[in-house]
PDB file of C-alpha atoms in Angstrom:
ATOM      1  CA  UNK A   1       0.000   0.000   0.000  1.00 49.00           C
ATOM      2  CA  UNK A   2       1.540   3.306  -1.074  1.00 50.00           C
ATOM      3  CA  UNK A   3       0.572   6.072   1.364  1.00 51.00           C
ATOM      4  CA  UNK A   4       1.309   9.576   0.174  1.00 48.00           C
ATOM      5  CA  UNK A   5       2.039  12.683   2.222  1.00 52.00           C
ATOM      6  CA  UNK A   6       3.366  16.182   1.713  1.00 50.00           C
ATOM      7  CA  UNK A   7       6.612  17.250   3.349  1.00 48.00           C
ATOM      8  CA  UNK A   8       6.819  20.922   4.380  1.00 46.00           C
ATOM      9  CA  UNK A   9       9.788  22.374   6.250  1.00 39.00           C
ATOM     10  CA  UNK A  10       9.748  25.285   8.622  1.00 35.00           C
ATOM     11  CA  UNK A  11      12.331  26.278  11.253  1.00 30.00           C
ATOM     12  CA  UNK A  12      15.167  23.757  11.102  1.00 32.00           C
ATOM     13  CA  UNK A  13      18.445  23.088  12.886  1.00 31.00           C
ATOM     14  CA  UNK A  14      21.187  21.078  11.209  1.00 31.00           C
ATOM     15  CA  UNK A  15      24.148  19.021  12.339  1.00 30.00           C
ATOM     16  CA  UNK A  16      27.203  17.822  10.538  1.00 30.00           C
ATOM     17  CA  UNK A  17      27.443  14.555   8.660  1.00 32.00           C
ATOM     18  CA  UNK A  18      30.799  12.916   8.084  1.00 32.00           C
ATOM     19  CA  UNK A  19      31.696  11.759   4.597  1.00 34.00           C
ATOM     20  CA  UNK A  20      35.001  10.138   5.440  1.00 34.00           C
ATOM     21  CA  UNK A  21      35.147   9.065   9.073  1.00 33.00           C
ATOM     22  CA  UNK A  22      32.241   9.508  11.508  1.00 37.00           C
ATOM     23  CA  UNK A  23      32.407  12.903  13.218  1.00 37.00           C
ATOM     24  CA  UNK A  24      29.253  13.481  15.240  1.00 41.00           C
ATOM     25  CA  UNK A  25      27.923  16.607  16.894  1.00 45.00           C
ATOM     26  CA  UNK A  26      25.497  17.021  19.748  1.00 59.00           C
ATOM     27  CA  UNK A  27      21.868  15.990  19.614  1.00 74.00           C
ATOM     28  CA  UNK A  28      19.560  18.249  17.622  1.00 82.00           C
ATOM     29  CA  UNK A  29      15.887  18.769  16.913  1.00 85.00           C
ATOM     30  CA  UNK A  30      14.536  19.464  13.446  1.00 84.00           C
ATOM     31  CA  UNK A  31      11.091  20.915  12.860  1.00 85.00           C
ATOM     32  CA  UNK A  32       8.859  20.463   9.833  1.00 84.00           C
ATOM     33  CA  UNK A  33       5.244  19.825   8.854  1.00 87.00           C
ATOM     34  CA  UNK A  34       3.694  16.620   7.460  1.00 86.00           C
ATOM     35  CA  UNK A  35       0.288  17.000   5.846  1.00 86.00           C
ATOM     36  CA  UNK A  36      -1.379  13.716   4.767  1.00 84.00           C
ATOM     37  CA  UNK A  37      -3.128  13.565   1.406  1.00 80.00           C
ATOM     38  CA  UNK A  38      -5.519  10.896   2.705  1.00 82.00           C
ATOM     39  CA  UNK A  39      -7.951  11.025   5.599  1.00 83.00           C
ATOM     40  CA  UNK A  40      -7.102   7.515   6.833  1.00 86.00           C
ATOM     41  CA  UNK A  41      -3.442   8.387   7.573  1.00 88.00           C
ATOM     42  CA  UNK A  42      -3.226   8.696  11.349  1.00 90.00           C
ATOM     43  CA  UNK A  43       0.511   8.631  12.111  1.00 91.00           C
ATOM     44  CA  UNK A  44       4.010   8.774  10.655  1.00 91.00           C
ATOM     45  CA  UNK A  45       6.781   6.367  11.550  1.00 92.00           C
ATOM     46  CA  UNK A  46      10.404   7.521  11.568  1.00 92.00           C
ATOM     47  CA  UNK A  47      13.581   5.447  11.459  1.00 92.00           C
ATOM     48  CA  UNK A  48      16.848   7.101  12.478  1.00 91.00           C
ATOM     49  CA  UNK A  49      20.087   5.655  11.107  1.00 91.00           C
ATOM     50  CA  UNK A  50      23.760   6.285  11.796  1.00 89.00           C
ATOM     51  CA  UNK A  51      24.901   4.954   8.419  1.00 86.00           C
ATOM     52  CA  UNK A  52      23.418   4.435   4.954  1.00 85.00           C
ATOM     53  CA  UNK A  53      23.761   0.653   5.114  1.00 81.00           C
ATOM     54  CA  UNK A  54      20.667  -1.032   6.554  1.00 82.00           C
ATOM     55  CA  UNK A  55      22.566  -4.254   7.288  1.00 80.00           C
ATOM     56  CA  UNK A  56      24.968  -2.887   9.885  1.00 79.00           C
ATOM     57  CA  UNK A  57      22.664  -1.567  12.623  1.00 86.00           C
ATOM     58  CA  UNK A  58      19.228  -1.538  14.198  1.00 88.00           C
ATOM     59  CA  UNK A  59      17.487   1.815  13.640  1.00 89.00           C
ATOM     60  CA  UNK A  60      15.990   4.066  16.300  1.00 90.00           C
ATOM     61  CA  UNK A  61      12.208   4.275  15.692  1.00 90.00           C
ATOM     62  CA  UNK A  62       9.655   6.914  16.718  1.00 90.00           C
ATOM     63  CA  UNK A  63       6.008   7.669  15.871  1.00 90.00           C
ATOM     64  CA  UNK A  64       4.363  11.069  15.415  1.00 89.00           C
ATOM     65  CA  UNK A  65       0.942  12.430  14.546  1.00 90.00           C
ATOM     66  CA  UNK A  66       0.381  14.465  11.349  1.00 89.00           C
ATOM     67  CA  UNK A  67       0.897  18.213  11.443  1.00 89.00           C
ATOM     68  CA  UNK A  68       3.829  20.028  12.987  1.00 88.00           C
ATOM     69  CA  UNK A  69       6.651  17.613  13.781  1.00 86.00           C
ATOM     70  CA  UNK A  70       9.546  18.074  16.190  1.00 87.00           C
ATOM     71  CA  UNK A  71      11.942  15.235  15.442  1.00 87.00           C
ATOM     72  CA  UNK A  72      14.629  14.731  18.073  1.00 88.00           C
ATOM     73  CA  UNK A  73      17.885  13.449  16.566  1.00 88.00           C
ATOM     74  CA  UNK A  74      20.038  11.664  19.174  1.00 88.00           C
ATOM     75  CA  UNK A  75      23.781  12.122  19.086  1.00 87.00           C
ATOM     76  CA  UNK A  76      25.357  10.093  16.263  1.00 86.00           C
ATOM     77  CA  UNK A  77      22.312   9.629  14.025  1.00 89.00           C
ATOM     78  CA  UNK A  78      22.854  11.161  10.591  1.00 88.00           C
ATOM     79  CA  UNK A  79      19.970   9.895   8.446  1.00 90.00           C
ATOM     80  CA  UNK A  80      16.249   9.242   8.735  1.00 91.00           C
ATOM     81  CA  UNK A  81      13.374   7.981   6.618  1.00 91.00           C
ATOM     82  CA  UNK A  82       9.598   8.164   6.936  1.00 92.00           C
ATOM     83  CA  UNK A  83       6.533   6.109   6.137  1.00 91.00           C
ATOM     84  CA  UNK A  84       2.848   6.750   6.674  1.00 90.00           C
ATOM     85  CA  UNK A  85       0.679   4.649   8.993  1.00 90.00           C
ATOM     86  CA  UNK A  86      -3.042   4.376   8.191  1.00 88.00           C
ATOM     87  CA  UNK A  87      -5.957   3.022  10.203  1.00 86.00           C
ATOM     88  CA  UNK A  88      -5.723  -0.626  11.290  1.00 81.00           C
ATOM     89  CA  UNK A  89      -1.916  -0.226  11.298  1.00 83.00           C
ATOM     90  CA  UNK A  90      -1.602  -0.403   7.521  1.00 85.00           C
ATOM     91  CA  UNK A  91       1.856   0.906   6.656  1.00 87.00           C
ATOM     92  CA  UNK A  92       3.057   2.533   3.445  1.00 86.00           C
ATOM     93  CA  UNK A  93       6.448   2.433   1.764  1.00 87.00           C
ATOM     94  CA  UNK A  94       9.573   3.961   3.269  1.00 89.00           C
ATOM     95  CA  UNK A  95      10.947   7.125   1.713  1.00 88.00           C
ATOM     96  CA  UNK A  96      14.587   7.403   0.690  1.00 86.00           C
ATOM     97  CA  UNK A  97      17.039   8.352   3.416  1.00 87.00           C
ATOM     98  CA  UNK A  98      17.229  12.047   4.308  1.00 86.00           C
ATOM     99  CA  UNK A  99      20.604  13.393   5.460  1.00 86.00           C
ATOM    100  CA  UNK A 100      20.093  15.307   8.701  1.00 84.00           C
ATOM    101  CA  UNK A 101      23.016  17.565   7.824  1.00 77.00           C
ATOM    102  CA  UNK A 102      21.167  18.871   4.764  1.00 73.00           C
ATOM    103  CA  UNK A 103      18.369  20.365   6.871  1.00 71.00           C
ATOM    104  CA  UNK A 104      18.581  24.011   7.774  1.00 61.00           C
ATOM    105  CA  UNK A 105      20.978  24.772   4.938  1.00 59.00           C
ATOM    106  CA  UNK A 106      19.939  27.559   2.564  1.00 57.00           C
ATOM    107  CA  UNK A 107      18.724  26.269  -0.770  1.00 58.00           C
ATOM    108  CA  UNK A 108      21.816  26.089  -2.958  1.00 56.00           C
ATOM    109  CA  UNK A 109      21.959  28.166  -6.097  1.00 62.00           C
ATOM    110  CA  UNK A 110      21.297  26.131  -9.217  1.00 66.00           C
ATOM    111  CA  UNK A 111      24.709  25.260 -10.681  1.00 71.00           C
ATOM    112  CA  UNK A 112      25.615  26.768 -14.041  1.00 73.00           C
ATOM    113  CA  UNK A 113      26.445  24.378 -16.866  1.00 73.00           C
ATOM    114  CA  UNK A 114      29.779  24.934 -18.589  1.00 68.00           C
ATOM    115  CA  UNK A 115      30.316  24.463 -22.305  1.00 62.00           C
ATOM    116  CA  UNK A 116      33.583  24.405 -24.215  1.00 58.00           C
ATOM    117  CA  UNK A 117      35.130  27.872 -24.342  1.00 58.00           C
ATOM    118  CA  UNK A 118      37.482  27.268 -27.278  1.00 62.00           C
ATOM    119  CA  UNK A 119      37.279  30.422 -29.452  1.00 61.00           C
ATOM    120  CA  UNK A 120      34.993  29.699 -32.402  1.00 62.00           C
ATOM    121  CA  UNK A 121      36.743  31.885 -34.945  1.00 64.00           C
ATOM    122  CA  UNK A 122      38.696  31.633 -38.168  1.00 68.00           C
ATOM    123  CA  UNK A 123      40.999  34.445 -37.049  1.00 80.00           C
ATOM    124  CA  UNK A 124      44.602  33.483 -36.411  1.00 86.00           C
ATOM    125  CA  UNK A 125      44.890  36.146 -33.715  1.00 89.00           C
ATOM    126  CA  UNK A 126      42.198  37.067 -31.176  1.00 89.00           C
ATOM    127  CA  UNK A 127      42.247  40.014 -28.753  1.00 91.00           C
ATOM    128  CA  UNK A 128      41.880  39.274 -25.040  1.00 90.00           C
ATOM    129  CA  UNK A 129      41.671  42.093 -22.507  1.00 87.00           C
ATOM    130  CA  UNK A 130      44.045  42.078 -19.552  1.00 78.00           C
ATOM    131  CA  UNK A 131      43.575  43.296 -15.986  1.00 73.00           C
ATOM    132  CA  UNK A 132      44.216  46.881 -17.110  1.00 78.00           C
ATOM    133  CA  UNK A 133      41.434  46.688 -19.697  1.00 79.00           C
ATOM    134  CA  UNK A 134      43.720  46.813 -22.727  1.00 85.00           C
ATOM    135  CA  UNK A 135      43.622  44.178 -25.462  1.00 90.00           C
ATOM    136  CA  UNK A 136      46.467  41.810 -26.187  1.00 91.00           C
ATOM    137  CA  UNK A 137      46.517  39.395 -29.128  1.00 93.00           C
ATOM    138  CA  UNK A 138      46.859  35.637 -28.698  1.00 94.00           C
ATOM    139  CA  UNK A 139      47.523  33.020 -31.350  1.00 93.00           C
ATOM    140  CA  UNK A 140      44.608  30.601 -31.834  1.00 90.00           C
ATOM    141  CA  UNK A 141      46.608  28.029 -33.841  1.00 88.00           C
ATOM    142  CA  UNK A 142      50.101  26.604 -33.543  1.00 88.00           C
ATOM    143  CA  UNK A 143      51.363  28.160 -36.757  1.00 88.00           C
ATOM    144  CA  UNK A 144      51.193  31.274 -38.936  1.00 89.00           C
ATOM    145  CA  UNK A 145      51.387  31.300 -42.722  1.00 88.00           C
ATOM    146  CA  UNK A 146      52.187  34.609 -44.415  1.00 86.00           C
ATOM    147  CA  UNK A 147      50.285  34.493 -47.697  1.00 82.00           C
ATOM    148  CA  UNK A 148      50.306  37.653 -49.842  1.00 81.00           C
ATOM    149  CA  UNK A 149      46.945  38.751 -51.262  1.00 77.00           C
ATOM    150  CA  UNK A 150      47.348  39.841 -54.889  1.00 75.00           C
ATOM    151  CA  UNK A 151      44.982  41.612 -57.263  1.00 75.00           C
ATOM    152  CA  UNK A 152      46.863  40.268 -60.305  1.00 75.00           C
ATOM    153  CA  UNK A 153      48.866  37.034 -60.504  1.00 81.00           C
ATOM    154  CA  UNK A 154      52.480  37.876 -59.801  1.00 83.00           C
ATOM    155  CA  UNK A 155      55.516  36.307 -58.209  1.00 89.00           C
ATOM    156  CA  UNK A 156      56.334  37.569 -54.735  1.00 89.00           C
ATOM    157  CA  UNK A 157      58.828  37.050 -51.958  1.00 92.00           C
ATOM    158  CA  UNK A 158      58.485  37.689 -48.241  1.00 93.00           C
ATOM    159  CA  UNK A 159      61.241  39.105 -46.080  1.00 93.00           C
ATOM    160  CA  UNK A 160      60.606  38.448 -42.393  1.00 94.00           C
ATOM    161  CA  UNK A 161      62.153  38.078 -38.976  1.00 95.00           C
ATOM    162  CA  UNK A 162      60.941  36.931 -35.574  1.00 94.00           C
ATOM    163  CA  UNK A 163      61.720  38.641 -32.252  1.00 95.00           C
ATOM    164  CA  UNK A 164      64.408  40.823 -33.788  1.00 94.00           C
ATOM    165  CA  UNK A 165      66.350  37.876 -35.227  1.00 95.00           C
ATOM    166  CA  UNK A 166      68.065  37.573 -38.592  1.00 96.00           C
ATOM    167  CA  UNK A 167      66.092  38.497 -41.691  1.00 95.00           C
ATOM    168  CA  UNK A 168      64.989  35.631 -43.927  1.00 94.00           C
ATOM    169  CA  UNK A 169      63.512  35.632 -47.417  1.00 93.00           C
ATOM    170  CA  UNK A 170      61.155  32.989 -48.803  1.00 92.00           C
ATOM    171  CA  UNK A 171      58.140  32.754 -51.082  1.00 90.00           C
ATOM    172  CA  UNK A 172      55.577  31.549 -48.536  1.00 88.00           C
ATOM    173  CA  UNK A 173      56.834  31.497 -44.939  1.00 90.00           C
ATOM    174  CA  UNK A 174      55.102  29.204 -42.442  1.00 90.00           C
ATOM    175  CA  UNK A 175      56.092  29.624 -38.812  1.00 92.00           C
ATOM    176  CA  UNK A 176      55.315  27.128 -36.039  1.00 93.00           C
ATOM    177  CA  UNK A 177      54.962  28.113 -32.377  1.00 93.00           C
ATOM    178  CA  UNK A 178      55.206  25.310 -29.838  1.00 90.00           C
ATOM    179  CA  UNK A 179      56.484  27.331 -26.869  1.00 93.00           C
ATOM    180  CA  UNK A 180      54.481  29.764 -24.781  1.00 95.00           C
ATOM    181  CA  UNK A 181      55.708  33.331 -24.799  1.00 94.00           C
ATOM    182  CA  UNK A 182      55.557  36.754 -26.420  1.00 95.00           C
ATOM    183  CA  UNK A 183      56.430  37.146 -30.093  1.00 96.00           C
ATOM    184  CA  UNK A 184      57.013  39.950 -32.574  1.00 96.00           C
ATOM    185  CA  UNK A 185      56.762  39.103 -36.267  1.00 95.00           C
ATOM    186  CA  UNK A 186      57.926  41.643 -38.857  1.00 95.00           C
ATOM    187  CA  UNK A 187      57.465  40.988 -42.571  1.00 94.00           C
ATOM    188  CA  UNK A 188      57.426  42.773 -45.924  1.00 93.00           C
ATOM    189  CA  UNK A 189      56.133  41.533 -49.283  1.00 92.00           C
ATOM    190  CA  UNK A 190      57.996  42.391 -52.517  1.00 91.00           C
ATOM    191  CA  UNK A 191      56.662  41.569 -55.995  1.00 88.00           C
ATOM    192  CA  UNK A 192      58.652  40.560 -59.068  1.00 85.00           C
ATOM    193  CA  UNK A 193      58.864  44.198 -60.170  1.00 85.00           C
ATOM    194  CA  UNK A 194      60.702  45.084 -56.979  1.00 87.00           C
ATOM    195  CA  UNK A 195      57.788  46.979 -55.453  1.00 86.00           C
ATOM    196  CA  UNK A 196      57.458  46.403 -51.697  1.00 87.00           C
ATOM    197  CA  UNK A 197      54.555  46.886 -49.322  1.00 87.00           C
ATOM    198  CA  UNK A 198      55.046  48.735 -46.089  1.00 89.00           C
ATOM    199  CA  UNK A 199      56.509  46.743 -43.212  1.00 92.00           C
ATOM    200  CA  UNK A 200      53.882  44.760 -41.258  1.00 92.00           C
ATOM    201  CA  UNK A 201      54.331  44.109 -37.542  1.00 94.00           C
ATOM    202  CA  UNK A 202      52.395  41.569 -35.482  1.00 92.00           C
ATOM    203  CA  UNK A 203      52.866  41.389 -31.720  1.00 94.00           C
ATOM    204  CA  UNK A 204      51.142  38.489 -30.002  1.00 94.00           C
ATOM    205  CA  UNK A 205      51.468  35.785 -27.365  1.00 95.00           C
ATOM    206  CA  UNK A 206      51.277  32.004 -27.510  1.00 95.00           C
ATOM    207  CA  UNK A 207      49.488  30.167 -24.695  1.00 95.00           C
ATOM    208  CA  UNK A 208      49.212  26.384 -24.954  1.00 93.00           C
ATOM    209  CA  UNK A 209      49.360  25.731 -21.212  1.00 95.00           C
ATOM    210  CA  UNK A 210      46.125  25.087 -19.271  1.00 95.00           C
ATOM    211  CA  UNK A 211      45.538  26.495 -15.785  1.00 96.00           C
ATOM    212  CA  UNK A 212      46.650  24.636 -12.673  1.00 97.00           C
ATOM    213  CA  UNK A 213      44.214  24.186  -9.789  1.00 96.00           C
ATOM    214  CA  UNK A 214      45.339  24.118  -6.163  1.00 94.00           C
ATOM    215  CA  UNK A 215      43.256  22.421  -3.453  1.00 91.00           C
ATOM    216  CA  UNK A 216      43.007  23.844   0.068  1.00 90.00           C
ATOM    217  CA  UNK A 217      41.015  22.088   2.807  1.00 86.00           C
ATOM    218  CA  UNK A 218      39.674  24.300   5.607  1.00 84.00           C
ATOM    219  CA  UNK A 219      40.230  23.262   8.307  1.00 78.00           C
ATOM    220  CA  UNK A 220      43.123  20.919   7.579  1.00 73.00           C
ATOM    221  CA  UNK A 221      41.967  17.328   7.070  1.00 69.00           C
ATOM    222  CA  UNK A 222      43.051  14.292   9.051  1.00 66.00           C
ATOM    223  CA  UNK A 223      45.282  12.070   6.932  1.00 70.00           C
ATOM    224  CA  UNK A 224      46.187   8.418   7.458  1.00 70.00           C
ATOM    225  CA  UNK A 225      48.481   6.794   4.901  1.00 70.00           C
ATOM    226  CA  UNK A 226      47.161   7.992   1.532  1.00 71.00           C
ATOM    227  CA  UNK A 227      43.596   8.544   2.786  1.00 74.00           C
ATOM    228  CA  UNK A 228      42.235  11.914   3.884  1.00 75.00           C
ATOM    229  CA  UNK A 229      39.139  12.152   6.064  1.00 75.00           C
ATOM    230  CA  UNK A 230      36.648  14.961   5.590  1.00 75.00           C
ATOM    231  CA  UNK A 231      33.311  15.840   7.144  1.00 72.00           C
ATOM    232  CA  UNK A 232      30.605  18.292   6.219  1.00 71.00           C
ATOM    233  CA  UNK A 233      32.273  20.996   8.266  1.00 78.00           C
ATOM    234  CA  UNK A 234      35.310  20.673   5.984  1.00 83.00           C
ATOM    235  CA  UNK A 235      35.292  23.181   3.156  1.00 87.00           C
ATOM    236  CA  UNK A 236      37.175  22.793  -0.113  1.00 90.00           C
ATOM    237  CA  UNK A 237      38.712  25.978  -1.486  1.00 92.00           C
ATOM    238  CA  UNK A 238      40.049  26.044  -5.041  1.00 95.00           C
ATOM    239  CA  UNK A 239      42.612  28.403  -6.482  1.00 95.00           C
ATOM    240  CA  UNK A 240      43.344  28.149 -10.206  1.00 96.00           C
ATOM    241  CA  UNK A 241      46.390  29.903 -11.645  1.00 94.00           C
ATOM    242  CA  UNK A 242      46.919  30.719 -15.318  1.00 94.00           C
ATOM    243  CA  UNK A 243      49.926  32.765 -16.409  1.00 91.00           C
ATOM    244  CA  UNK A 244      48.900  33.074 -20.060  1.00 91.00           C
ATOM    245  CA  UNK A 245      45.564  34.300 -21.364  1.00 92.00           C
ATOM    246  CA  UNK A 246      44.051  34.218 -17.872  1.00 92.00           C
ATOM    247  CA  UNK A 247      41.561  32.028 -16.034  1.00 93.00           C
ATOM    248  CA  UNK A 248      38.086  31.692 -17.500  1.00 92.00           C
ATOM    249  CA  UNK A 249      36.349  29.295 -15.110  1.00 93.00           C
ATOM    250  CA  UNK A 250      36.720  26.313 -12.784  1.00 95.00           C
ATOM    251  CA  UNK A 251      34.306  23.486 -13.498  1.00 95.00           C
ATOM    252  CA  UNK A 252      33.323  20.185 -11.896  1.00 95.00           C
ATOM    253  CA  UNK A 253      31.350  17.037 -12.619  1.00 94.00           C
ATOM    254  CA  UNK A 254      30.405  14.081 -10.429  1.00 93.00           C
ATOM    255  CA  UNK A 255      29.516  10.406 -10.391  1.00 93.00           C
ATOM    256  CA  UNK A 256      27.269   9.412  -7.474  1.00 91.00           C
ATOM    257  CA  UNK A 257      27.348   5.692  -6.770  1.00 89.00           C
ATOM    258  CA  UNK A 258      26.578   3.789  -9.956  1.00 87.00           C
ATOM    259  CA  UNK A 259      24.840   6.702 -11.651  1.00 88.00           C
ATOM    260  CA  UNK A 260      25.999   8.205 -14.922  1.00 90.00           C
ATOM    261  CA  UNK A 261      28.535  10.995 -14.898  1.00 91.00           C
ATOM    262  CA  UNK A 262      26.994  14.457 -14.663  1.00 91.00           C
ATOM    263  CA  UNK A 263      27.599  17.334 -17.046  1.00 92.00           C
ATOM    264  CA  UNK A 264      30.212  19.993 -16.334  1.00 93.00           C
ATOM    265  CA  UNK A 265      29.100  22.735 -13.945  1.00 93.00           C
ATOM    266  CA  UNK A 266      30.760  25.992 -12.963  1.00 93.00           C
ATOM    267  CA  UNK A 267      32.391  25.922  -9.523  1.00 94.00           C
ATOM    268  CA  UNK A 268      30.767  28.289  -7.034  1.00 92.00           C
ATOM    269  CA  UNK A 269      33.155  28.942  -4.095  1.00 91.00           C
ATOM    270  CA  UNK A 270      30.235  29.472  -1.702  1.00 89.00           C
ATOM    271  CA  UNK A 271      27.860  26.675  -2.653  1.00 88.00           C
ATOM    272  CA  UNK A 272      29.387  23.963  -4.854  1.00 91.00           C
ATOM    273  CA  UNK A 273      31.186  21.861  -2.227  1.00 90.00           C
ATOM    274  CA  UNK A 274      28.235  21.625   0.169  1.00 87.00           C
ATOM    275  CA  UNK A 275      25.896  21.089  -2.759  1.00 88.00           C
ATOM    276  CA  UNK A 276      27.999  18.150  -3.943  1.00 89.00           C
ATOM    277  CA  UNK A 277      28.084  16.535  -0.491  1.00 85.00           C
ATOM    278  CA  UNK A 278      24.346  16.953   0.067  1.00 83.00           C
ATOM    279  CA  UNK A 279      23.475  15.606  -3.381  1.00 84.00           C
ATOM    280  CA  UNK A 280      24.802  12.092  -2.814  1.00 86.00           C
ATOM    281  CA  UNK A 281      24.735   9.582   0.056  1.00 82.00           C
ATOM    282  CA  UNK A 282      26.734   6.960  -1.858  1.00 86.00           C
ATOM    283  CA  UNK A 283      30.395   6.798  -2.802  1.00 89.00           C
ATOM    284  CA  UNK A 284      31.217   9.834  -4.890  1.00 90.00           C
ATOM    285  CA  UNK A 285      33.740  10.669  -7.600  1.00 93.00           C
ATOM    286  CA  UNK A 286      34.427  14.344  -8.338  1.00 94.00           C
ATOM    287  CA  UNK A 287      36.398  15.739 -11.265  1.00 96.00           C
ATOM    288  CA  UNK A 288      37.622  19.338 -11.150  1.00 96.00           C
ATOM    289  CA  UNK A 289      39.189  21.133 -14.107  1.00 96.00           C
ATOM    290  CA  UNK A 290      39.982  24.765 -14.932  1.00 96.00           C
ATOM    291  CA  UNK A 291      39.785  26.412 -18.371  1.00 95.00           C
ATOM    292  CA  UNK A 292      41.652  29.493 -19.539  1.00 94.00           C
ATOM    293  CA  UNK A 293      40.317  32.207 -21.843  1.00 92.00           C
ATOM    294  CA  UNK A 294      41.759  30.534 -24.923  1.00 91.00           C
ATOM    295  CA  UNK A 295      39.968  27.278 -24.138  1.00 90.00           C
ATOM    296  CA  UNK A 296      42.979  25.323 -22.850  1.00 93.00           C
ATOM    297  CA  UNK A 297      41.523  22.693 -20.507  1.00 94.00           C
ATOM    298  CA  UNK A 298      43.278  21.330 -17.453  1.00 96.00           C
ATOM    299  CA  UNK A 299      43.457  17.543 -17.144  1.00 96.00           C
ATOM    300  CA  UNK A 300      40.743  16.820 -14.540  1.00 96.00           C
ATOM    301  CA  UNK A 301      41.821  16.362 -10.929  1.00 95.00           C
ATOM    302  CA  UNK A 302      39.886  13.544  -9.263  1.00 93.00           C
ATOM    303  CA  UNK A 303      38.599  13.296  -5.699  1.00 91.00           C
ATOM    304  CA  UNK A 304      37.107  10.033  -4.427  1.00 90.00           C
ATOM    305  CA  UNK A 305      34.768  10.268  -1.431  1.00 87.00           C
ATOM    306  CA  UNK A 306      34.037   6.878   0.094  1.00 84.00           C
ATOM    307  CA  UNK A 307      31.284   6.630   2.662  1.00 75.00           C
ATOM    308  CA  UNK A 308      32.415   5.074   5.933  1.00 68.00           C
ATOM    309  CA  UNK A 309      29.822   2.416   6.776  1.00 56.00           C
ATOM    310  CA  UNK A 310      31.563   1.062   9.832  1.00 48.00           C
ATOM    311  CA  UNK A 311      30.004   1.371  13.236  1.00 42.00           C
ATOM    312  CA  UNK A 312      31.278   3.723  15.938  1.00 37.00           C
TER     313      UNK A 312
END
């Protein structure tokens, strides 16, 4: 028998839930309202759990009448579930587990999806503004080909030099740039009649290096061997550094349990970490990657969060 009810929350206290090793706070009380959708529902049954595995413990059970509920959470209990009880003790199905630590938290801002930021342009050079608000040109490909544009078919030669080096002459110069840095290309086109264009000067930078993301745990996490232990009062702060075109965004995606991998979302320093922890009660894989303003993508850094299902 499937008994349905509405779940409304009012004034709520929260307590912390460990994701690595159990770290429990003092007992708390959470307040909410349960309004039955059927007249024959007379009570609600609650089961309080310390872990997400039903095989490792005996739950703490309580009953309550519909309406305003004050649910006392003893020290150490981190999850609860609910089912409706109708007349003649007919019981409905259990809900999924609710994480006590998620109650009382402000509703997280909806994460922003991130798409590829690689410049969609046929231009060899694109302007990117710096911190001072002035534009600086960056190379979008790994090579430049100097190809004269002629009104009438005619033989030409190109005299050029790079970064003040020796002058070279060729018909169709093609220059490759594999190293990051600043470059100055000077060139001049001369036709078969000996007529030369004015000297052309291109100043630009090459940036093939993606950003690098640093991880900072606040407060410092407990570490044993190669395993770090975190709880929901542990905050993850990210700092991405890019010395080329500049940082565009930090993004993340997750795999909760055996679910499919999520899309990329923009990292919000205030909300993303807690939103990730509250979104999954199973083992969790997180990938974090920064992108610069040219679209260079950092190889994802991976964090594995394994739920500790052992008893106290």
